Short mmCIF file of C-alpha atoms (C1' of nucleotides) in Angstrom, two decimals:
data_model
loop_
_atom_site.label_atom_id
_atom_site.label_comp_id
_atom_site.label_asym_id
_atom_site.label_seq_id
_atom_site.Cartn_x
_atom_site.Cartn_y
_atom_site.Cartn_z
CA UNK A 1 0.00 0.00 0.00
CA UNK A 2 1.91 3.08 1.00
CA UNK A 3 4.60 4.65 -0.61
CA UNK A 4 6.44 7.26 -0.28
CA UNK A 5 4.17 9.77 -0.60
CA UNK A 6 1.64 8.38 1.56
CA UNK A 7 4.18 7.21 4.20
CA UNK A 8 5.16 11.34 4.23
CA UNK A 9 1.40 12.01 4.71
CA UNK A 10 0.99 10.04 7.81
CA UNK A 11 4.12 11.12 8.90
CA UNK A 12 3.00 14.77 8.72
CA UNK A 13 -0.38 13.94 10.44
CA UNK A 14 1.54 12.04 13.52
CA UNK A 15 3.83 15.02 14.09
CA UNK A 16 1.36 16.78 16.23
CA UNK A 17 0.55 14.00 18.08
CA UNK A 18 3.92 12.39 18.53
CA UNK A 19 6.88 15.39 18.18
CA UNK A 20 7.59 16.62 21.79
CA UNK A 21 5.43 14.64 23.56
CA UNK A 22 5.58 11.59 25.98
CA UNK A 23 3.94 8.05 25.63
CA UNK A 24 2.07 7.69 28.40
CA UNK A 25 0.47 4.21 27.09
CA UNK A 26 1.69 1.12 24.83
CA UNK A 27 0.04 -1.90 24.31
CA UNK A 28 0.88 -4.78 21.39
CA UNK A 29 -2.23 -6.12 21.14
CA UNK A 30 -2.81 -9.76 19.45
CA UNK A 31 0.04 -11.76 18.17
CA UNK A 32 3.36 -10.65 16.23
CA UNK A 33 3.75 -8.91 12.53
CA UNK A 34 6.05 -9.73 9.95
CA UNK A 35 8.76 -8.90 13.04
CA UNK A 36 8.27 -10.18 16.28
CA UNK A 37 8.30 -7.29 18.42
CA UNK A 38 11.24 -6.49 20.12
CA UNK A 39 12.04 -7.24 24.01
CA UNK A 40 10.26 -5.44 26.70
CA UNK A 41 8.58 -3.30 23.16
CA UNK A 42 5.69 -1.61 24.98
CA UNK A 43 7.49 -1.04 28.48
CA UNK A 44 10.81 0.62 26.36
CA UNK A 45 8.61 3.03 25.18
CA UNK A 46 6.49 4.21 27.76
CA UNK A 47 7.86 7.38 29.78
CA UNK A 48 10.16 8.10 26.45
CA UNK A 49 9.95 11.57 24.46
CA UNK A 50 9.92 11.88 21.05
CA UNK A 51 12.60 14.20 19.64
CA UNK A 52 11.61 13.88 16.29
CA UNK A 53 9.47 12.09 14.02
CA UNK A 54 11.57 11.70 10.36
CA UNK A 55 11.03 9.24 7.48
CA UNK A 56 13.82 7.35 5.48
CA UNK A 57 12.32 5.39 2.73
CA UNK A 58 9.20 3.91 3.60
CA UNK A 59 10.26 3.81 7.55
CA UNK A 60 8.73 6.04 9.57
CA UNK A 61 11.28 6.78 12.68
CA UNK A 62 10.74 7.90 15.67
CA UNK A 63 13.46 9.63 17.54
CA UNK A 64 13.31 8.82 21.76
CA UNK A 65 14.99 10.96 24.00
CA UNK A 66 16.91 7.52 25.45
CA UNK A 67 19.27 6.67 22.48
CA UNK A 68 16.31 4.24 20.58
CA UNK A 69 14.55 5.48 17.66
CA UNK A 70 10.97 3.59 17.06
CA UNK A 71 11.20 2.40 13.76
CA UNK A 72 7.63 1.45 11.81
CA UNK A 73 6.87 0.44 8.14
CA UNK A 74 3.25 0.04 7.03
CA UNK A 75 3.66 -2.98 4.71
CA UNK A 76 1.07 -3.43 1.98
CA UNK A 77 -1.85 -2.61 4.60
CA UNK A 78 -0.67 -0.72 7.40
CA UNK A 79 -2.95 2.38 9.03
CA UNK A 80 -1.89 4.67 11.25
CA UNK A 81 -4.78 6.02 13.07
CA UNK A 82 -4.67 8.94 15.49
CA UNK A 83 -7.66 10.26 18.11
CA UNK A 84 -7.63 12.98 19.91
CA UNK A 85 -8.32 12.26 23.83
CA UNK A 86 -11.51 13.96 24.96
CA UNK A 87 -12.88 15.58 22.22
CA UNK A 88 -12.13 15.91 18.13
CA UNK A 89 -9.65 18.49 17.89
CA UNK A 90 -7.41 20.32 15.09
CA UNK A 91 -3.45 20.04 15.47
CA UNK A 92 -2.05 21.15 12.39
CA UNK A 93 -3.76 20.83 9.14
CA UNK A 94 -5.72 17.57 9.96
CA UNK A 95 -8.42 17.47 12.74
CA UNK A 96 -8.77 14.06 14.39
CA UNK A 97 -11.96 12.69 15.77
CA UNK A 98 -12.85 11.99 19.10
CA UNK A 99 -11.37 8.42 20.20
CA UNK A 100 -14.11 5.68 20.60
CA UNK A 101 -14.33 3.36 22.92
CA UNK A 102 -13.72 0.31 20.22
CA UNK A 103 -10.43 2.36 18.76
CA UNK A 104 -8.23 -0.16 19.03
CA UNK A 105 -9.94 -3.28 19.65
CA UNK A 106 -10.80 -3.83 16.08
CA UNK A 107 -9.97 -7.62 14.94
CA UNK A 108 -6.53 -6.02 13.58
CA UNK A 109 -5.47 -2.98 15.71
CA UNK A 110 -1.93 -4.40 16.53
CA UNK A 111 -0.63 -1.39 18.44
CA UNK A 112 -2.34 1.48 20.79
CA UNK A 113 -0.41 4.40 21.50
CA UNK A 114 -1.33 7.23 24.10
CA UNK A 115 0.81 10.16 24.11
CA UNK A 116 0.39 13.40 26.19
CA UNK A 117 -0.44 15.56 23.45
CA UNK A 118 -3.38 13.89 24.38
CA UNK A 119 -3.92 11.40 21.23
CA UNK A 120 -4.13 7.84 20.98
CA UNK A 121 -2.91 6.29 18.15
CA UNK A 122 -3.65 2.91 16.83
CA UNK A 123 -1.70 0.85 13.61
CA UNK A 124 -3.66 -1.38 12.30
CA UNK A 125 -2.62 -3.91 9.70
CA UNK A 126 -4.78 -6.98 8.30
CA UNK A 127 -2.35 -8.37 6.26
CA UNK A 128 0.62 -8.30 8.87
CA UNK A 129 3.29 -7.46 6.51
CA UNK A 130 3.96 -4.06 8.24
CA UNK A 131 6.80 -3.64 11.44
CA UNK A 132 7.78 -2.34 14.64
CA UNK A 133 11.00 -2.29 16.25
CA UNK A 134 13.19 -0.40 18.51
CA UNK A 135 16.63 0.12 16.85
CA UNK A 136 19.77 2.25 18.52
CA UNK A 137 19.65 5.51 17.18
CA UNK A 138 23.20 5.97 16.92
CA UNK A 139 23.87 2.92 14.89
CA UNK A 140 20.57 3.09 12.73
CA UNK A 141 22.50 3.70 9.23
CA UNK A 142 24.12 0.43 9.14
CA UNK A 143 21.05 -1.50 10.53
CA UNK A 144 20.36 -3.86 8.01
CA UNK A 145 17.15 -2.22 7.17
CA UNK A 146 18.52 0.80 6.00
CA UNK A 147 22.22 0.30 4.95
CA UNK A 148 21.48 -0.17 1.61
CA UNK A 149 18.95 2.37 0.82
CA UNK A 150 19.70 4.89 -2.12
CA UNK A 151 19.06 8.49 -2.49
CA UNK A 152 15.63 10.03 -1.41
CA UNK A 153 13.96 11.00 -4.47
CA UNK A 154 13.05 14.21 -3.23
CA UNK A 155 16.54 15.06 -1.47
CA UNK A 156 19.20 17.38 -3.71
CA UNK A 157 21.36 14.48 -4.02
CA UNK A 158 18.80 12.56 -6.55
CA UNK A 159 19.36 14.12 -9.78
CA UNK A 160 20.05 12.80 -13.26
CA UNK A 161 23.84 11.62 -12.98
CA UNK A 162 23.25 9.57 -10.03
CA UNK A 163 20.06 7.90 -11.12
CA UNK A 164 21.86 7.41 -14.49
CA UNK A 165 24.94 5.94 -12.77
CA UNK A 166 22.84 3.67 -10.26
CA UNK A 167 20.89 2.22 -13.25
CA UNK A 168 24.56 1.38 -14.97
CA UNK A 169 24.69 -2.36 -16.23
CA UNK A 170 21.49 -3.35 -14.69
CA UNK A 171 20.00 -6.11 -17.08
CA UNK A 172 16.71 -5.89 -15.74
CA UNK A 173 13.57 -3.38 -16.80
CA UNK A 174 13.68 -0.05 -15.79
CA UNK A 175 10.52 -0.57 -14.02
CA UNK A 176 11.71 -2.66 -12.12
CA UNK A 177 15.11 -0.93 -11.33
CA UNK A 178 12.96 1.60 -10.11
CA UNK A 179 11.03 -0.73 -7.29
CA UNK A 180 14.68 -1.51 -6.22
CA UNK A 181 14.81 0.41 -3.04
CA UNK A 182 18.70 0.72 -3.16
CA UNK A 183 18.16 2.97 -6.44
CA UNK A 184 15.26 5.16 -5.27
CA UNK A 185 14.35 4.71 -1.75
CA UNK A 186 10.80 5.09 -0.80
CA UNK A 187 9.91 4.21 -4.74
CA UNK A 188 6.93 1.74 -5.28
CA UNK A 189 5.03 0.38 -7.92
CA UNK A 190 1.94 3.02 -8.41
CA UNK A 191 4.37 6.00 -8.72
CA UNK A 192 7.00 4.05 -10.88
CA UNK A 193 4.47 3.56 -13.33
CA UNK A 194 3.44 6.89 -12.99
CA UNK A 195 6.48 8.75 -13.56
CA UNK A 196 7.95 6.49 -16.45
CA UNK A 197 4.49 7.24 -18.24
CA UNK A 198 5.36 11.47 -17.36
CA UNK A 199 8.86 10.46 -19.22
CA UNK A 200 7.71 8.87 -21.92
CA UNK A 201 9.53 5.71 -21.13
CA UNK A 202 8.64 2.26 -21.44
CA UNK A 203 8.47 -0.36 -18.19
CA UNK A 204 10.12 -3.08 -20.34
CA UNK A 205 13.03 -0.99 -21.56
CA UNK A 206 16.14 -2.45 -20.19
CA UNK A 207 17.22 0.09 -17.19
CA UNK A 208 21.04 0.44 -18.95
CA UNK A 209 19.39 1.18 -22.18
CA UNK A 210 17.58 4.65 -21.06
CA UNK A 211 19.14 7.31 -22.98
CA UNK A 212 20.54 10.47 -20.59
CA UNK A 213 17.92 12.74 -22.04
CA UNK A 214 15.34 10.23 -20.66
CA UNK A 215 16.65 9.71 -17.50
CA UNK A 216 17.01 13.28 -17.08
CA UNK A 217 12.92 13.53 -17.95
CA UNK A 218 12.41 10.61 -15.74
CA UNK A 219 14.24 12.47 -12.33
CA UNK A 220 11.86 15.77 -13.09
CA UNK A 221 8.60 13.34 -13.04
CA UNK A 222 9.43 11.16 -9.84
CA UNK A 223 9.91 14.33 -8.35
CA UNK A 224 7.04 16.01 -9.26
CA UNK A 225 4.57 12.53 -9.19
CA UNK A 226 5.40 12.48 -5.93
CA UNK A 227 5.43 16.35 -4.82
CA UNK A 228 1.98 16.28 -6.12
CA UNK A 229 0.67 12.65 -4.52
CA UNK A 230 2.03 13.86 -1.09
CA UNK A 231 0.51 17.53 -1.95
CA UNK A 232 -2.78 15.39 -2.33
CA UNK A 233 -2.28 13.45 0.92
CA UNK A 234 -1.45 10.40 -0.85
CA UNK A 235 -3.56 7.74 -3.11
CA UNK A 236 -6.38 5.44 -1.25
CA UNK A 237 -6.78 2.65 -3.23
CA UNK A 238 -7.84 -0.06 -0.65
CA UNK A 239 -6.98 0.69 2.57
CA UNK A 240 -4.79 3.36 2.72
CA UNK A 241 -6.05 6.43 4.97
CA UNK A 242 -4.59 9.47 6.34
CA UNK A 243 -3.58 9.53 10.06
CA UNK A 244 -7.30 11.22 10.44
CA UNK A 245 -9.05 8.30 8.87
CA UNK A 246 -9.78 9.97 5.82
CA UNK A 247 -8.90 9.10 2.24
CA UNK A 248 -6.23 10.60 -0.01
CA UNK A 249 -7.02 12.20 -3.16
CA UNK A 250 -3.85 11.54 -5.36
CA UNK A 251 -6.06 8.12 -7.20
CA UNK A 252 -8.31 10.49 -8.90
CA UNK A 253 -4.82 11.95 -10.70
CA UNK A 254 -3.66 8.84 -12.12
CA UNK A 255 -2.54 8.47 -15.64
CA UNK A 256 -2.48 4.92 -16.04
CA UNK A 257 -2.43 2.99 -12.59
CA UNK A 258 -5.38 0.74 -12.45
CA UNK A 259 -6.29 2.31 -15.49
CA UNK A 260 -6.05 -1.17 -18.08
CA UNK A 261 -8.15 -0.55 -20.88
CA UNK A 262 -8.59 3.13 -20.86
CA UNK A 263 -7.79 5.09 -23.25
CA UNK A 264 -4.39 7.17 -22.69
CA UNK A 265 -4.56 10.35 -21.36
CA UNK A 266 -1.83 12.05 -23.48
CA UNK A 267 -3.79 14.29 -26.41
CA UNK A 268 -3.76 12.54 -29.73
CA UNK A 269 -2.09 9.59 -28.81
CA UNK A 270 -5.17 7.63 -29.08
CA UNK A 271 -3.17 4.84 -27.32
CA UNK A 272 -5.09 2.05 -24.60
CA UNK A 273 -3.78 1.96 -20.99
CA UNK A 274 -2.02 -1.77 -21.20
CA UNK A 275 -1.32 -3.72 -18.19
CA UNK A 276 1.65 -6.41 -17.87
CA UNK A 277 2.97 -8.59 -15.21
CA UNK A 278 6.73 -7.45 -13.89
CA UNK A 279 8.57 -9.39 -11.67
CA UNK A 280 5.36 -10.58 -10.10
CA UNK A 281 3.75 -7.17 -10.24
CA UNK A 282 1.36 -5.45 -12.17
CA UNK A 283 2.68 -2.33 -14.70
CA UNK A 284 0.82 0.04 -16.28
CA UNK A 285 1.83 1.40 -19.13
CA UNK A 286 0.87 3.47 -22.78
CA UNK A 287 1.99 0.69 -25.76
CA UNK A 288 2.23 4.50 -28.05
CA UNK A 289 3.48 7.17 -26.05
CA UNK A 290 5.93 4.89 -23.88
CA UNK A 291 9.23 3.59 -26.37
"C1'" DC B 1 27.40 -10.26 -7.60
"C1'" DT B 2 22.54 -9.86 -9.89
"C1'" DT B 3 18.00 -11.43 -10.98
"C1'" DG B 4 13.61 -13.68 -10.65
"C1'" DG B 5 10.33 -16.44 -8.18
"C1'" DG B 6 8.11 -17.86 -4.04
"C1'" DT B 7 6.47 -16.49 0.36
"C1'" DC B 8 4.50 -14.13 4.27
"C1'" DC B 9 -1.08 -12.73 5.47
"C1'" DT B 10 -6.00 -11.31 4.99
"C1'" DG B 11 -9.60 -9.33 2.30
"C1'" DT B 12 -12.16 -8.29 -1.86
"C1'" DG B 13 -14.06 -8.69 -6.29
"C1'" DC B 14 -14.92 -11.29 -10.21
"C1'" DG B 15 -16.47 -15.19 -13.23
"C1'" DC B 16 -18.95 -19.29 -13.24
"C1'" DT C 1 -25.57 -17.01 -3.02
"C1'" DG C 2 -21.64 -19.57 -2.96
"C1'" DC C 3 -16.96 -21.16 -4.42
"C1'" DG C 4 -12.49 -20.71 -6.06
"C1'" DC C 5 -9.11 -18.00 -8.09
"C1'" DA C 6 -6.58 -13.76 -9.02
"C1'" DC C 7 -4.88 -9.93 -7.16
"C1'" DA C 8 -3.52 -6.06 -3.76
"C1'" DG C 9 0.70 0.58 -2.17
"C1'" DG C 10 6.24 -4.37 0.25
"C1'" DA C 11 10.24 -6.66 0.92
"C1'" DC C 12 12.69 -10.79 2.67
"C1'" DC C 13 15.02 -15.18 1.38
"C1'" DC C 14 16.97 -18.37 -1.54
"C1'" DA C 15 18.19 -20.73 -5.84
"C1'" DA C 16 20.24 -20.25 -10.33
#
DNA sequence: CTTGGGTCCTGTGCGC
DNA sequence: TGCGCACAGGACCCAA
């Protein structure tokens, strides 16, 4: 489910309910997720402050005031929920509804949070691929999970030379290049297709076969696909929300995800919206405008 | 080393 | 209505 962009949306929406404030309440509810949970998880947490809340990837980390940063990935179904204690309040841009009594208890509310901003928050994830753990701060870049992450796609260091070098000799599609988080991290497979559709390019081009020119147009549309996609809070597909249970808008702007059979959105080309399998995942893709 | 396929898990939507 | 299959925003692990 959430990529980059939506990871950065619920990131954004947490920040008022998790930056500078305390836990005052964990509980793992109901078995393990892809990762056990860690030692002593809940109790490690409670009493902590949170520095600051970044993201790296599709990792959401939270920075404690002890040396541990809370480290949580959302998987292909994760939510992030937050409440406000009390009643439904505004904290930032998003205004979160009153907590009821059943947040939380739902068949696959994994976590419950309670900070003292006051919010409760609650990650909820039916499919179980998503993960919490406590990892050293100070050590966090050669974790496994993140020592091999490329650039951020929206930092100054991703730009047209350094996609162009990290896509040197690969043999495999470029769309699939692209889902290869030690290229782009935080890429995934609604916004590849996406962006090589902005650059013209096709998904089954080989990845050291993209001309310079092209990669250069291909840089300028991840960054702007996903400007925009955060800009509209992310995509809801299936279960994606916001952090204030709402849905994201950024579906409604698609080109060609989910699109099969449609006709392409580019004027004149008069090209169908196709739809292959890649490496065990679906691609979307314009047979005309994409070479 | 790289690459592709299978796997984890639950839910939903479709064709028959 | 019901059943079975395909498929879903991710990312490990392992074989070739």
């Amino acid at each position: 489910m959430p990529e980059l962009p939506e990871v950065e949306t619920v990131r954004m929406g947490l920040v008022p309910a998790l930056e500078g404030h305390r836990f005052v309440h964990v509980e793992t509810r109901r078995g393990d997720l892809r990762v056990p949970f860690p030692q002593d998880f809940a109790k490690r947490l409670i009493g902590r402050h949170v520095r600051r809340l970044l993201r790296r990837a599709k990792y959401l980390l939270a920075e404690l005031d002890h040396g541990e940063t809370l480290v949580i990935h959302l998987g292909m179904s994760g939510r992030m929920t937050v409440y406000a204690e009390g009643k439904e309040r505004k904290l930032g841009q998003y205004v979160y509804k009153e907590s009821p009594p059943e947040a939380g208890h739902g068949k696959h509310d994994h976590v419950v949070m309670e900070t003292d901003a006051p919010a409760r928050i609650v990650f909820t994830d039916h499919r179980r691929f998503g993960l919490m753990t406590l990892i050293d701060t100070n050590t966090i870049d050669n974790d496994k999970l993140f020592r091999g992450l490329g650039v951020e796609p929206l930092s100054d260091a991703f730009d047209a030379p350094y996609l162009f070098d990290a896509l040197k000799g690969k043999k495999t599609p470029i769309k699939g290049a692209l889902l290869d988080q030690r290229v782009i991290a935080g890429m995934g497979n609604i916004y590849a297709c996406e962006a090589l559709f902005r650059a013209g390019i096709s998904p089954k081009r080989l990845a050291s076969k993209v001309q310079k020119a092209s990669i250069e147009l291909l840089v300028h549309a991840i960054r702007r696909v996903l400007t925009q996609a955060i800009k509209a809070g992310g995509s809801s597909l299936r279960d994606y929300r916001k952090s204030d249970g709402d849905l994201g808008n950024f579906q409604h702007h698609f080109a060609v995800y989910d699109r099969e059979g449609e006709p392409c959105p580019r004027k004149d080309c008069g090209g169908t919206v196709k739809r292959i399998v890649q490496a065990g995942r679906s691609t979307f893709y314009c047979p005309i405008c994409q070479r």
